[in-house]
Amino acid sequence: MDNGEMHTYVGMSVRMRDGEMLLDQSVYIMNMAESVSPEAKKTITEKDLLLLTEKDVDPSLQKEQQRNVRALGWVVRTQPSLSFLFSHLSCSNTHPSPVSVLATEKALWHAKVTAKPLKLKKILDQEEEGDLERVSEDNTVVWASKKCTRKLGSTTTAELFAMRDGVKLSFSVFNLIKKLWEVFPKVLVVSDSQPLMNQLASRQCKSEPHQQAELEYVLQELADLGATVKWVPTGQQRADRQTKFLKV
């Protein structure tokens, strides 16, 4: 790949400019959205995402449901904000209904309306990394969600487990940056859970002592990353888009 020219690979164009790279699926998304029904060319809402009952299921729609979800799954590669829609709609792949198929079509139309290139750019101002007000979706390289199958006694423990998984995932990106540019990147971990912040500060799980080992593991890994932990208001917690439908 030479600098400056645009190349296309499986529906994705890659454009490199001075100091930045754009990963663009706009052509793929436009073509994908052309197949949706006129009824689907409307704003998707939380009502479209309600769970179905068994009486609504129509097995004959399975192929259509899976085709739409598969298309949405490829779009998610450059559209972090669609991650929850893809995850949620995938749950109906084996028991689709007219409502769930319409929801997948609305999701594809939503992707067309909201899509923008994923931008990877050079950070010139090192202070920008720690200033959440100035951080956009640029340079988003990994995003994921994970369903917890354990029964937990509090939401604080759920937040602790989420931080544990996020910190574990951070090491792959941290090590990649270190190898590519021979620098130690600054790591900022954010949480909107004040009780969890209190546990990290006190280094104790007083309400659920049996989770003490998990807390100590998180503290150990944060130290190895040299990470700073910061509390943010719920409205600024961008990880919420992995578990909720947030309009762009």
mmCIF file of C-alpha atoms in Angstrom:
data_model
loop_
_atom_site.group_PDB
_atom_site.id
_atom_site.type_symbol
_atom_site.label_atom_id
_atom_site.label_comp_id
_atom_site.label_asym_id
_atom_site.label_seq_id
_atom_site.Cartn_x
_atom_site.Cartn_y
_atom_site.Cartn_z
ATOM 1 C CA MET A 1 0.000 0.000 0.000
ATOM 2 C CA ASP A 2 1.468 3.353 -0.987
ATOM 3 C CA ASN A 3 0.760 6.561 0.854
ATOM 4 C CA GLY A 4 -2.037 8.761 -0.386
ATOM 5 C CA GLU A 5 -3.842 6.371 -2.718
ATOM 6 C CA MET A 6 -7.174 4.763 -1.883
ATOM 7 C CA HIS A 7 -7.524 0.983 -1.899
ATOM 8 C CA THR A 8 -10.589 -1.187 -1.487
ATOM 9 C CA TYR A 9 -10.685 -4.538 0.265
ATOM 10 C CA VAL A 10 -13.888 -6.446 1.002
ATOM 11 C CA GLY A 11 -16.024 -3.330 1.027
ATOM 12 C CA MET A 12 -13.612 -1.129 2.947
ATOM 13 C CA SER A 13 -11.536 1.696 1.543
ATOM 14 C CA VAL A 14 -8.308 2.728 3.227
ATOM 15 C CA ARG A 15 -7.099 6.266 2.668
ATOM 16 C CA MET A 16 -3.797 7.435 4.093
ATOM 17 C CA ARG A 17 -2.945 11.089 4.502
ATOM 18 C CA ASP A 18 -0.302 12.962 6.401
ATOM 19 C CA GLY A 19 -0.678 11.966 10.036
ATOM 20 C CA GLU A 20 -3.886 9.971 9.683
ATOM 21 C CA MET A 21 -5.594 6.943 8.152
ATOM 22 C CA LEU A 22 -9.290 6.678 7.277
ATOM 23 C CA LEU A 23 -11.089 3.326 7.231
ATOM 24 C CA ASP A 24 -14.244 3.924 5.224
ATOM 25 C CA GLN A 25 -17.136 1.535 4.508
ATOM 26 C CA SER A 26 -19.528 4.124 3.079
ATOM 27 C CA VAL A 27 -19.910 2.417 -0.325
ATOM 28 C CA TYR A 28 -20.577 -0.962 1.287
ATOM 29 C CA ILE A 29 -23.070 0.579 3.718
ATOM 30 C CA MET A 30 -24.900 2.467 0.960
ATOM 31 C CA ASN A 31 -25.266 -0.710 -1.114
ATOM 32 C CA MET A 32 -26.321 -2.694 1.934
ATOM 33 C CA ALA A 33 -29.062 -0.216 2.854
ATOM 34 C CA GLU A 34 -30.589 -0.228 -0.634
ATOM 35 C CA SER A 35 -32.231 -3.592 0.042
ATOM 36 C CA VAL A 36 -34.252 -2.508 3.084
ATOM 37 C CA SER A 37 -38.005 -2.099 2.814
ATOM 38 C CA PRO A 38 -39.606 1.374 2.738
ATOM 39 C CA GLU A 39 -41.055 0.652 6.176
ATOM 40 C CA ALA A 40 -37.530 0.283 7.568
ATOM 41 C CA LYS A 41 -36.367 3.707 6.432
ATOM 42 C CA LYS A 42 -37.300 5.215 9.761
ATOM 43 C CA THR A 43 -35.512 5.963 13.004
ATOM 44 C CA ILE A 44 -34.834 2.870 15.080
ATOM 45 C CA THR A 45 -36.011 3.171 18.680
ATOM 46 C CA GLU A 46 -35.774 1.141 21.858
ATOM 47 C CA LYS A 47 -39.286 -0.139 21.140
ATOM 48 C CA ASP A 48 -37.885 -1.971 18.102
ATOM 49 C CA LEU A 49 -35.500 -3.850 20.389
ATOM 50 C CA LEU A 50 -38.027 -5.354 22.800
ATOM 51 C CA LEU A 51 -37.729 -9.088 23.452
ATOM 52 C CA LEU A 52 -40.095 -11.334 21.526
ATOM 53 C CA THR A 53 -42.451 -14.048 22.690
ATOM 54 C CA GLU A 54 -42.455 -17.556 21.246
ATOM 55 C CA LYS A 55 -45.740 -16.963 19.435
ATOM 56 C CA ASP A 56 -44.049 -14.267 17.318
ATOM 57 C CA VAL A 57 -41.333 -16.587 15.982
ATOM 58 C CA ASP A 58 -41.331 -17.433 12.267
ATOM 59 C CA PRO A 59 -38.524 -19.892 11.345
ATOM 60 C CA SER A 60 -38.943 -19.118 7.640
ATOM 61 C CA LEU A 61 -37.395 -15.695 8.272
ATOM 62 C CA GLN A 62 -34.154 -17.083 9.682
ATOM 63 C CA LYS A 63 -32.132 -16.693 6.486
ATOM 64 C CA GLU A 64 -33.212 -13.069 6.061
ATOM 65 C CA GLN A 65 -32.541 -12.296 9.729
ATOM 66 C CA GLN A 66 -29.065 -13.797 9.609
ATOM 67 C CA ARG A 67 -28.191 -12.071 6.330
ATOM 68 C CA ASN A 68 -29.021 -8.663 7.767
ATOM 69 C CA VAL A 69 -27.188 -9.314 11.031
ATOM 70 C CA ARG A 70 -24.163 -10.601 9.128
ATOM 71 C CA ALA A 71 -24.050 -7.387 7.095
ATOM 72 C CA LEU A 72 -24.368 -5.316 10.259
ATOM 73 C CA GLY A 73 -21.563 -7.339 11.840
ATOM 74 C CA TRP A 74 -19.156 -6.311 9.098
ATOM 75 C CA VAL A 75 -20.146 -2.653 9.410
ATOM 76 C CA VAL A 76 -19.378 -2.754 13.135
ATOM 77 C CA ARG A 77 -15.705 -3.154 12.200
ATOM 78 C CA THR A 78 -15.524 0.600 11.630
ATOM 79 C CA GLN A 79 -18.622 1.797 13.508
ATOM 80 C CA PRO A 80 -18.171 1.315 17.281
ATOM 81 C CA SER A 81 -21.519 2.972 18.003
ATOM 82 C CA LEU A 82 -23.351 0.074 16.305
ATOM 83 C CA SER A 83 -21.820 -2.589 18.510
ATOM 84 C CA PHE A 84 -24.821 -2.926 20.809
ATOM 85 C CA LEU A 85 -27.312 -3.143 17.943
ATOM 86 C CA PHE A 86 -25.314 -5.948 16.358
ATOM 87 C CA SER A 87 -25.001 -7.845 19.632
ATOM 88 C CA HIS A 88 -28.658 -7.427 20.582
ATOM 89 C CA LEU A 89 -30.111 -8.304 17.179
ATOM 90 C CA SER A 90 -27.880 -11.376 16.929
ATOM 91 C CA CYS A 91 -29.891 -12.876 19.785
ATOM 92 C CA SER A 92 -32.839 -13.360 17.408
ATOM 93 C CA ASN A 93 -30.873 -15.209 14.726
ATOM 94 C CA THR A 94 -32.255 -18.615 15.675
ATOM 95 C CA HIS A 95 -35.818 -17.488 16.443
ATOM 96 C CA PRO A 96 -36.640 -14.574 14.123
ATOM 97 C CA SER A 97 -39.955 -12.834 13.669
ATOM 98 C CA PRO A 98 -41.332 -10.150 11.349
ATOM 99 C CA VAL A 99 -40.587 -7.622 14.093
ATOM 100 C CA SER A 100 -36.965 -8.724 14.518
ATOM 101 C CA VAL A 101 -36.333 -8.715 10.763
ATOM 102 C CA LEU A 102 -37.764 -5.202 10.523
ATOM 103 C CA ALA A 103 -35.487 -4.187 13.402
ATOM 104 C CA THR A 104 -32.436 -5.484 11.521
ATOM 105 C CA GLU A 105 -33.467 -3.510 8.446
ATOM 106 C CA LYS A 106 -33.935 -0.383 10.545
ATOM 107 C CA ALA A 107 -30.475 -0.986 12.003
ATOM 108 C CA LEU A 108 -29.003 -1.162 8.498
ATOM 109 C CA TRP A 109 -30.746 2.086 7.598
ATOM 110 C CA HIS A 110 -29.515 3.624 10.847
ATOM 111 C CA ALA A 111 -25.991 2.587 9.847
ATOM 112 C CA LYS A 112 -26.391 4.377 6.510
ATOM 113 C CA VAL A 113 -27.602 7.571 8.177
ATOM 114 C CA THR A 114 -24.956 7.692 10.906
ATOM 115 C CA ALA A 115 -21.898 6.080 9.298
ATOM 116 C CA LYS A 116 -18.603 7.928 9.123
ATOM 117 C CA PRO A 117 -15.035 6.775 8.487
ATOM 118 C CA LEU A 118 -13.051 5.436 11.399
ATOM 119 C CA LYS A 119 -10.070 7.738 11.749
ATOM 120 C CA LEU A 120 -6.670 6.774 13.093
ATOM 121 C CA LYS A 121 -4.539 9.843 13.612
ATOM 122 C CA LYS A 122 -1.309 10.922 15.192
ATOM 123 C CA ILE A 123 -1.682 12.506 18.619
ATOM 124 C CA LEU A 124 0.381 15.668 18.582
ATOM 125 C CA ASP A 125 -0.611 16.968 21.999
ATOM 126 C CA GLN A 126 0.207 14.433 24.705
ATOM 127 C CA GLU A 127 -2.165 16.184 27.096
ATOM 128 C CA GLU A 128 -5.058 15.319 24.784
ATOM 129 C CA GLU A 129 -4.856 11.690 25.878
ATOM 130 C CA GLY A 130 -5.957 12.519 29.401
ATOM 131 C CA ASP A 131 -8.515 15.174 28.508
ATOM 132 C CA LEU A 132 -11.788 13.314 27.986
ATOM 133 C CA GLU A 133 -13.518 16.461 26.761
ATOM 134 C CA ARG A 134 -11.169 16.509 23.764
ATOM 135 C CA VAL A 135 -11.178 12.791 23.026
ATOM 136 C CA SER A 136 -13.409 11.789 20.110
ATOM 137 C CA GLU A 137 -14.052 8.394 18.517
ATOM 138 C CA ASP A 138 -10.838 8.844 16.547
ATOM 139 C CA ASN A 139 -8.198 6.194 17.250
ATOM 140 C CA THR A 140 -10.756 3.677 18.480
ATOM 141 C CA VAL A 141 -9.048 0.362 17.775
ATOM 142 C CA VAL A 142 -10.712 -2.165 20.105
ATOM 143 C CA TRP A 143 -14.215 -2.379 21.505
ATOM 144 C CA ALA A 144 -16.007 -5.311 23.066
ATOM 145 C CA SER A 145 -18.703 -6.395 25.475
ATOM 146 C CA LYS A 146 -19.017 -9.562 27.495
ATOM 147 C CA LYS A 147 -22.019 -11.127 29.167
ATOM 148 C CA CYS A 148 -21.425 -12.083 32.777
ATOM 149 C CA THR A 149 -22.983 -15.470 33.505
ATOM 150 C CA ARG A 150 -22.239 -15.385 37.230
ATOM 151 C CA LYS A 151 -24.776 -14.215 39.782
ATOM 152 C CA LEU A 152 -23.380 -11.134 41.479
ATOM 153 C CA GLY A 153 -24.400 -9.502 44.715
ATOM 154 C CA SER A 154 -24.051 -5.901 43.581
ATOM 155 C CA THR A 155 -23.568 -3.664 40.568
ATOM 156 C CA THR A 156 -20.218 -2.625 42.041
ATOM 157 C CA THR A 157 -18.911 -6.160 41.600
ATOM 158 C CA ALA A 158 -20.154 -6.119 38.010
ATOM 159 C CA GLU A 159 -18.213 -2.881 37.487
ATOM 160 C CA LEU A 160 -15.130 -4.510 39.031
ATOM 161 C CA PHE A 161 -15.372 -7.461 36.642
ATOM 162 C CA ALA A 162 -15.823 -5.081 33.699
ATOM 163 C CA MET A 163 -12.701 -3.159 34.696
ATOM 164 C CA ARG A 164 -10.804 -6.425 35.043
ATOM 165 C CA ASP A 165 -11.718 -7.472 31.496
ATOM 166 C CA GLY A 166 -10.963 -4.018 30.105
ATOM 167 C CA VAL A 167 -7.557 -3.885 31.750
ATOM 168 C CA LYS A 168 -6.684 -7.356 30.441
ATOM 169 C CA LEU A 169 -7.617 -6.235 26.921
ATOM 170 C CA SER A 170 -5.501 -3.092 27.252
ATOM 171 C CA PHE A 171 -2.256 -5.032 27.366
ATOM 172 C CA SER A 172 -2.475 -6.111 23.709
ATOM 173 C CA VAL A 173 -2.835 -2.499 22.536
ATOM 174 C CA PHE A 174 -0.214 -1.294 25.014
ATOM 175 C CA ASN A 175 2.333 -3.847 23.807
ATOM 176 C CA LEU A 176 1.573 -3.147 20.130
ATOM 177 C CA ILE A 177 2.218 0.580 20.563
ATOM 178 C CA LYS A 178 5.381 -0.132 22.522
ATOM 179 C CA LYS A 179 6.746 -2.373 19.755
ATOM 180 C CA LEU A 180 5.748 -0.099 16.869
ATOM 181 C CA TRP A 181 6.977 3.204 18.250
ATOM 182 C CA GLU A 182 9.221 2.167 21.155
ATOM 183 C CA VAL A 183 7.285 4.320 23.591
ATOM 184 C CA PHE A 184 5.327 3.541 26.721
ATOM 185 C CA PRO A 185 1.815 4.881 26.089
ATOM 186 C CA LYS A 186 -0.135 6.562 28.840
ATOM 187 C CA VAL A 187 -3.096 4.471 29.980
ATOM 188 C CA LEU A 188 -6.250 6.083 31.334
ATOM 189 C CA VAL A 189 -8.991 3.857 32.766
ATOM 190 C CA VAL A 190 -12.366 5.465 33.423
ATOM 191 C CA SER A 191 -15.325 4.345 35.511
ATOM 192 C CA ASP A 192 -18.645 5.949 36.392
ATOM 193 C CA SER A 193 -18.972 3.833 39.553
ATOM 194 C CA GLN A 194 -18.073 5.810 42.660
ATOM 195 C CA PRO A 195 -18.294 2.714 44.918
ATOM 196 C CA LEU A 196 -15.725 0.983 42.715
ATOM 197 C CA MET A 197 -13.480 4.038 42.871
ATOM 198 C CA ASN A 198 -13.737 3.860 46.664
ATOM 199 C CA GLN A 199 -12.720 0.201 46.603
ATOM 200 C CA LEU A 200 -9.705 0.982 44.435
ATOM 201 C CA ALA A 201 -8.675 3.798 46.760
ATOM 202 C CA SER A 202 -9.084 1.754 49.950
ATOM 203 C CA ARG A 203 -7.847 -1.469 48.307
ATOM 204 C CA GLN A 204 -10.635 -3.335 50.090
ATOM 205 C CA CYS A 205 -13.942 -4.994 49.140
ATOM 206 C CA LYS A 206 -15.727 -4.388 52.411
ATOM 207 C CA SER A 207 -19.258 -5.135 51.172
ATOM 208 C CA GLU A 208 -18.236 -8.365 49.406
ATOM 209 C CA PRO A 209 -14.994 -9.644 50.957
ATOM 210 C CA HIS A 210 -14.971 -12.757 48.760
ATOM 211 C CA GLN A 211 -14.192 -10.490 45.774
ATOM 212 C CA GLN A 212 -11.009 -9.203 47.411
ATOM 213 C CA ALA A 213 -8.815 -11.346 45.155
ATOM 214 C CA GLU A 214 -10.442 -9.844 42.049
ATOM 215 C CA LEU A 215 -9.805 -6.337 43.358
ATOM 216 C CA GLU A 216 -6.176 -7.122 44.118
ATOM 217 C CA TYR A 217 -5.725 -8.558 40.628
ATOM 218 C CA VAL A 218 -7.142 -5.388 39.041
ATOM 219 C CA LEU A 219 -4.881 -3.208 41.192
ATOM 220 C CA GLN A 220 -1.880 -5.318 40.204
ATOM 221 C CA GLU A 221 -2.625 -5.053 36.477
ATOM 222 C CA LEU A 222 -3.311 -1.322 36.684
ATOM 223 C CA ALA A 223 0.088 -0.891 38.319
ATOM 224 C CA ASP A 224 1.783 -2.957 35.600
ATOM 225 C CA LEU A 225 0.199 -0.722 32.951
ATOM 226 C CA GLY A 226 1.153 2.408 34.846
ATOM 227 C CA ALA A 227 -2.498 3.359 34.438
ATOM 228 C CA THR A 228 -4.350 6.327 35.850
ATOM 229 C CA VAL A 229 -7.923 5.668 36.980
ATOM 230 C CA LYS A 230 -10.453 8.463 36.681
ATOM 231 C CA TRP A 231 -14.111 8.777 37.630
ATOM 232 C CA VAL A 232 -16.450 10.171 34.962
ATOM 233 C CA PRO A 233 -20.167 11.051 35.054
ATOM 234 C CA THR A 234 -22.398 8.383 33.549
ATOM 235 C CA GLY A 235 -23.157 10.652 30.597
ATOM 236 C CA GLN A 236 -19.470 10.597 29.643
ATOM 237 C CA GLN A 237 -18.997 6.835 30.023
ATOM 238 C CA ARG A 238 -18.538 5.799 26.409
ATOM 239 C CA ALA A 239 -18.346 2.122 27.248
ATOM 240 C CA ASP A 240 -22.120 2.280 27.798
ATOM 241 C CA ARG A 241 -22.631 2.028 24.050
ATOM 242 C CA GLN A 242 -21.607 -1.628 24.364
ATOM 243 C CA THR A 243 -24.618 -2.446 26.543
ATOM 244 C CA LYS A 244 -27.189 0.211 25.596
ATOM 245 C CA PHE A 245 -28.613 1.707 22.437
ATOM 246 C CA LEU A 246 -27.241 5.236 22.383
ATOM 247 C CA LYS A 247 -28.203 7.477 19.492
ATOM 248 C CA VAL A 248 -25.249 8.985 17.657
#
